[in-house]
Amino acid sequence: MSLSPASLQALADDTAFCDALLARSQHLREQLDARMEQVLVDQLDGLAAAFKPSQVEVEVDEATRARLFEIVARQWAHVGEQMPHFSVLSHEDWRPEQLTAERLADFYETGRGELVLLRRLLSQVGLGLPCKARCVELGCGVGRVTVHLAPQFGEVEGLDVSPGNLAECERALAARDIRNVRLTRLQAPPDIQQLAPYDLLFSRMVLQHNPPPIQHYLLRELLARLRPGGIVVFQLVTGGPSYGYLAAQHLQKHATTDFEIHALPMPAALALLRASGCALLDVFRDTAGGFNVSSYTFLAQKL
Ligand SMILES: C[S@@+](CC[C@H](N)C(=O)[O-])C[C@H]1O[C@@H](n2cnc3c(N)ncnc32)[C@H](O)[C@@H]1O
């Protein structure tokens, strides 16, 4: 006897009937279990195949690194010149033509959430903010977070590539009479080697705008300058559907007036933490890189 697809569906929808049938037939139950197992294996395999960390080039020679950094610097110089606040948070209210004094104040208030996040992350692992400490903020932008970090630390060094954003950051600090922040413009990868030792790194929505070899290099150099006991909180995009990266291809074809989103695969990030003597204390998935990519915030401490 053969049943029509509609009848089969009706039977399948009748869970009581299906349960009774399966209870009576061991053979049927085994067939179903095997099929379900295969479905799960196929699904997981599909997920893993969608992104291959091995197809992301994370290390390049010095000359290539310099050229890749130049691309990032040019992109952020452009958007920092045209629309600094909007380049940091893409909401219509922050476009230059919409930015009233009231909206500007609202914009800077959004940065308070990052300080709340930092405090909560630390308190969840039994740590507090090291108040007299030296904090480094990679990609301080227009100072949205910097103005909230500054009162919590002995000193803050804000690093950025965008002259326009740094100028806005300086204005925001002056308007609040904040004097313990030093701003540094990174113009080439080796500039990071001038960074003095520090106690806490904070960086969200920054590394993701850099090609993987730049993210890898900056993280390695930043972690090398973290003092023992020091803390890092940074966010990365670790992958996305069909993301792959080859520096040679990127050098040939890249955006010139807008920023890009790139990934640093999780295995590479974890290896960097391990190699620098940092213990991973927490990691959580976030939406800082958008909704269609894997983005994570890491909390780690140097041993
Ligand atoms: C989306 S904004 C975020 C700014 C800030 N973190 C915030 O949350 O308000 C990214 C900032 O990172 C800066 N940036 C991008 N790549 C950088 C790099 N390699 N080194 C330093 N700053 C960088 C950009 O110029 C821009 O100001």
PDB file of N, CA and C and ligand atoms in Angstrom, residues 69 72-73 76-77 79 87-89 107 111 114 137-146 159-162 165-166 186 202-210 214 218 259, ligand 1:
ATOM      1  N   PHE A  69      47.932  48.777   5.772  1.00  0.00           N
ATOM      2  CA  PHE A  69      47.608  49.798   6.785  1.00  0.00           C
ATOM      3  C   PHE A  69      47.234  51.116   6.106  1.00  0.00           C
ATOM      4  N   VAL A  72      43.618  51.223   5.184  1.00  0.00           N
ATOM      5  CA  VAL A  72      42.746  51.501   6.335  1.00  0.00           C
ATOM      6  C   VAL A  72      42.822  52.984   6.706  1.00  0.00           C
ATOM      7  N   ALA A  73      44.051  53.497   6.749  1.00  0.00           N
ATOM      8  CA  ALA A  73      44.238  54.902   7.144  1.00  0.00           C
ATOM      9  C   ALA A  73      43.527  55.833   6.165  1.00  0.00           C
ATOM     10  N   TRP A  76      39.671  55.685   6.685  1.00  0.00           N
ATOM     11  CA  TRP A  76      39.200  56.370   7.896  1.00  0.00           C
ATOM     12  C   TRP A  76      39.507  57.861   7.882  1.00  0.00           C
ATOM     13  N   ALA A  77      40.540  58.252   7.115  1.00  0.00           N
ATOM     14  CA  ALA A  77      40.787  59.694   6.960  1.00  0.00           C
ATOM     15  C   ALA A  77      39.601  60.290   6.218  1.00  0.00           C
ATOM     16  N   VAL A  79      36.323  59.112   5.866  1.00  0.00           N
ATOM     17  CA  VAL A  79      35.039  59.188   6.597  1.00  0.00           C
ATOM     18  C   VAL A  79      35.157  60.107   7.810  1.00  0.00           C
ATOM     19  N   SER A  87      30.432  58.058  11.194  1.00  0.00           N
ATOM     20  CA  SER A  87      31.343  56.952  10.872  1.00  0.00           C
ATOM     21  C   SER A  87      31.541  56.040  12.082  1.00  0.00           C
ATOM     22  N   VAL A  88      31.271  56.569  13.253  1.00  0.00           N
ATOM     23  CA  VAL A  88      31.436  55.787  14.482  1.00  0.00           C
ATOM     24  C   VAL A  88      30.154  55.016  14.805  1.00  0.00           C
ATOM     25  N   LEU A  89      29.028  55.713  14.718  1.00  0.00           N
ATOM     26  CA  LEU A  89      27.717  55.079  14.934  1.00  0.00           C
ATOM     27  C   LEU A  89      26.812  55.508  13.791  1.00  0.00           C
ATOM     28  N   PHE A 107      24.808  61.627  21.625  1.00  0.00           N
ATOM     29  CA  PHE A 107      25.816  60.756  21.000  1.00  0.00           C
ATOM     30  C   PHE A 107      26.849  60.329  22.039  1.00  0.00           C
ATOM     31  N   GLY A 111      28.282  56.289  24.790  1.00  0.00           N
ATOM     32  CA  GLY A 111      29.550  55.655  25.163  1.00  0.00           C
ATOM     33  C   GLY A 111      29.556  55.136  26.594  1.00  0.00           C
ATOM     34  N   GLU A 114      29.529  51.399  27.188  1.00  0.00           N
ATOM     35  CA  GLU A 114      30.761  50.621  27.050  1.00  0.00           C
ATOM     36  C   GLU A 114      31.487  50.527  28.397  1.00  0.00           C
ATOM     37  N   GLU A 137      43.202  52.903  24.673  1.00  0.00           N
ATOM     38  CA  GLU A 137      42.004  52.657  23.862  1.00  0.00           C
ATOM     39  C   GLU A 137      42.424  52.648  22.404  1.00  0.00           C
ATOM     40  N   LEU A 138      42.371  51.477  21.793  1.00  0.00           N
ATOM     41  CA  LEU A 138      42.713  51.398  20.368  1.00  0.00           C
ATOM     42  C   LEU A 138      41.477  51.783  19.562  1.00  0.00           C
ATOM     43  N   GLY A 139      41.614  52.802  18.714  1.00  0.00           N
ATOM     44  CA  GLY A 139      40.476  53.267  17.910  1.00  0.00           C
ATOM     45  C   GLY A 139      39.528  54.093  18.754  1.00  0.00           C
ATOM     46  N   CYS A 140      40.055  55.161  19.331  1.00  0.00           N
ATOM     47  CA  CYS A 140      39.217  55.991  20.222  1.00  0.00           C
ATOM     48  C   CYS A 140      38.182  56.788  19.434  1.00  0.00           C
ATOM     49  N   GLY A 141      38.386  56.910  18.113  1.00  0.00           N
ATOM     50  CA  GLY A 141      37.410  57.629  17.288  1.00  0.00           C
ATOM     51  C   GLY A 141      37.238  59.059  17.761  1.00  0.00           C
ATOM     52  N   VAL A 142      35.978  59.487  17.878  1.00  0.00           N
ATOM     53  CA  VAL A 142      35.697  60.874  18.262  1.00  0.00           C
ATOM     54  C   VAL A 142      35.604  61.019  19.785  1.00  0.00           C
ATOM     55  N   GLY A 143      35.975  59.960  20.512  1.00  0.00           N
ATOM     56  CA  GLY A 143      36.025  60.048  21.982  1.00  0.00           C
ATOM     57  C   GLY A 143      34.735  59.629  22.669  1.00  0.00           C
ATOM     58  N   ARG A 144      33.865  58.937  21.930  1.00  0.00           N
ATOM     59  CA  ARG A 144      32.566  58.518  22.476  1.00  0.00           C
ATOM     60  C   ARG A 144      32.748  57.725  23.775  1.00  0.00           C
ATOM     61  N   VAL A 145      33.733  56.836  23.795  1.00  0.00           N
ATOM     62  CA  VAL A 145      33.993  56.007  24.981  1.00  0.00           C
ATOM     63  C   VAL A 145      35.080  56.670  25.847  1.00  0.00           C
ATOM     64  N   THR A 146      36.032  57.314  25.185  1.00  0.00           N
ATOM     65  CA  THR A 146      37.164  57.935  25.884  1.00  0.00           C
ATOM     66  C   THR A 146      36.715  58.871  27.006  1.00  0.00           C
ATOM     67  N   LEU A 159      44.400  55.834  20.749  1.00  0.00           N
ATOM     68  CA  LEU A 159      45.100  55.653  19.471  1.00  0.00           C
ATOM     69  C   LEU A 159      44.077  55.632  18.350  1.00  0.00           C
ATOM     70  N   ASP A 160      44.382  56.318  17.277  1.00  0.00           N
ATOM     71  CA  ASP A 160      43.478  56.259  16.122  1.00  0.00           C
ATOM     72  C   ASP A 160      44.245  56.577  14.846  1.00  0.00           C
ATOM     73  N   VAL A 161      43.661  56.197  13.708  1.00  0.00           N
ATOM     74  CA  VAL A 161      44.304  56.471  12.415  1.00  0.00           C
ATOM     75  C   VAL A 161      43.705  57.679  11.715  1.00  0.00           C
ATOM     76  N   SER A 162      42.570  58.157  12.211  1.00  0.00           N
ATOM     77  CA  SER A 162      41.812  59.173  11.472  1.00  0.00           C
ATOM     78  C   SER A 162      42.020  60.575  12.042  1.00  0.00           C
ATOM     79  N   ASN A 165      38.662  62.232  13.071  1.00  0.00           N
ATOM     80  CA  ASN A 165      38.079  61.693  14.306  1.00  0.00           C
ATOM     81  C   ASN A 165      38.892  62.140  15.526  1.00  0.00           C
ATOM     82  N   LEU A 166      40.207  62.150  15.381  1.00  0.00           N
ATOM     83  CA  LEU A 166      41.053  62.579  16.516  1.00  0.00           C
ATOM     84  C   LEU A 166      40.793  64.043  16.866  1.00  0.00           C
ATOM     85  N   LEU A 186      48.147  56.841  14.790  1.00  0.00           N
ATOM     86  CA  LEU A 186      48.973  55.773  14.216  1.00  0.00           C
ATOM     87  C   LEU A 186      49.043  56.001  12.709  1.00  0.00           C
ATOM     88  N   PHE A 202      41.215  48.690  25.952  1.00  0.00           N
ATOM     89  CA  PHE A 202      39.809  48.618  25.581  1.00  0.00           C
ATOM     90  C   PHE A 202      39.695  48.930  24.098  1.00  0.00           C
ATOM     91  N   SER A 203      39.026  48.074  23.348  1.00  0.00           N
ATOM     92  CA  SER A 203      38.874  48.317  21.913  1.00  0.00           C
ATOM     93  C   SER A 203      37.697  47.539  21.357  1.00  0.00           C
ATOM     94  N   ARG A 204      36.657  48.290  20.996  1.00  0.00           N
ATOM     95  CA  ARG A 204      35.509  47.628  20.359  1.00  0.00           C
ATOM     96  C   ARG A 204      35.148  48.388  19.086  1.00  0.00           C
ATOM     97  N   MET A 205      34.722  47.650  18.078  1.00  0.00           N
ATOM     98  CA  MET A 205      34.340  48.186  16.765  1.00  0.00           C
ATOM     99  C   MET A 205      35.531  48.832  16.048  1.00  0.00           C
ATOM    100  N   VAL A 206      36.703  48.282  16.205  1.00  0.00           N
ATOM    101  CA  VAL A 206      37.904  48.878  15.600  1.00  0.00           C
ATOM    102  C   VAL A 206      38.668  47.841  14.770  1.00  0.00           C
ATOM    103  N   LEU A 207      39.119  46.774  15.441  1.00  0.00           N
ATOM    104  CA  LEU A 207      39.961  45.793  14.737  1.00  0.00           C
ATOM    105  C   LEU A 207      39.235  45.230  13.520  1.00  0.00           C
ATOM    106  N   GLN A 208      37.923  45.109  13.620  1.00  0.00           N
ATOM    107  CA  GLN A 208      37.114  44.549  12.525  1.00  0.00           C
ATOM    108  C   GLN A 208      37.223  45.364  11.233  1.00  0.00           C
ATOM    109  N   HIS A 209      37.705  46.585  11.312  1.00  0.00           N
ATOM    110  CA  HIS A 209      37.824  47.412  10.109  1.00  0.00           C
ATOM    111  C   HIS A 209      39.199  47.270   9.465  1.00  0.00           C
ATOM    112  N   ASN A 210      40.006  46.344   9.979  1.00  0.00           N
ATOM    113  CA  ASN A 210      41.367  46.157   9.473  1.00  0.00           C
ATOM    114  C   ASN A 210      41.520  44.774   8.856  1.00  0.00           C
ATOM    115  N   ILE A 214      46.670  43.002   9.643  1.00  0.00           N
ATOM    116  CA  ILE A 214      46.845  44.196  10.483  1.00  0.00           C
ATOM    117  C   ILE A 214      46.281  43.916  11.878  1.00  0.00           C
ATOM    118  N   LEU A 218      48.642  44.147  15.130  1.00  0.00           N
ATOM    119  CA  LEU A 218      48.334  45.113  16.202  1.00  0.00           C
ATOM    120  C   LEU A 218      48.071  44.397  17.525  1.00  0.00           C
ATOM    121  N   PHE A 259      34.809  52.388   4.840  1.00  0.00           N
ATOM    122  CA  PHE A 259      35.557  51.359   5.561  1.00  0.00           C
ATOM    123  C   PHE A 259      35.032  49.974   5.230  1.00  0.00           C
TER     124      PHE A 259
HETATM  125  C1  LIG B   1      33.573  52.536  14.333  1.00  0.00           C
HETATM  126  S1  LIG B   1      34.732  53.631  15.000  1.00  0.00           S
HETATM  127  C2  LIG B   1      34.632  53.216  16.730  1.00  0.00           C
HETATM  128  C3  LIG B   1      35.251  54.257  17.640  1.00  0.00           C
HETATM  129  C4  LIG B   1      35.190  53.924  19.120  1.00  0.00           C
HETATM  130  N1  LIG B   1      35.826  52.678  19.400  1.00  0.00           N
HETATM  131  C5  LIG B   1      33.755  53.921  19.593  1.00  0.00           C
HETATM  132  O1  LIG B   1      33.244  52.828  19.898  1.00  0.00           O
HETATM  133  O2  LIG B   1      33.162  54.973  19.660  1.00  0.00           O
HETATM  134  C6  LIG B   1      36.295  52.943  14.540  1.00  0.00           C
HETATM  135  C7  LIG B   1      37.479  53.842  14.847  1.00  0.00           C
HETATM  136  O3  LIG B   1      38.656  53.040  14.780  1.00  0.00           O
HETATM  137  C8  LIG B   1      39.644  53.747  14.073  1.00  0.00           C
HETATM  138  N2  LIG B   1      40.578  52.736  13.524  1.00  0.00           N
HETATM  139  C9  LIG B   1      40.338  51.845  12.546  1.00  0.00           C
HETATM  140  N3  LIG B   1      41.426  51.094  12.354  1.00  0.00           N
HETATM  141  C10 LIG B   1      42.360  51.513  13.232  1.00  0.00           C
HETATM  142  C11 LIG B   1      43.696  51.124  13.511  1.00  0.00           C
HETATM  143  N4  LIG B   1      44.300  50.155  12.836  1.00  0.00           N
HETATM  144  N5  LIG B   1      44.374  51.780  14.481  1.00  0.00           N
HETATM  145  C12 LIG B   1      43.779  52.783  15.160  1.00  0.00           C
HETATM  146  N6  LIG B   1      42.523  53.199  14.934  1.00  0.00           N
HETATM  147  C13 LIG B   1      41.814  52.569  13.980  1.00  0.00           C
HETATM  148  C14 LIG B   1      38.891  54.556  13.059  1.00  0.00           C
HETATM  149  O4  LIG B   1      39.630  55.651  12.588  1.00  0.00           O
HETATM  150  C15 LIG B   1      37.657  54.969  13.857  1.00  0.00           C
HETATM  151  O5  LIG B   1      37.880  56.178  14.520  1.00  0.00           O
END
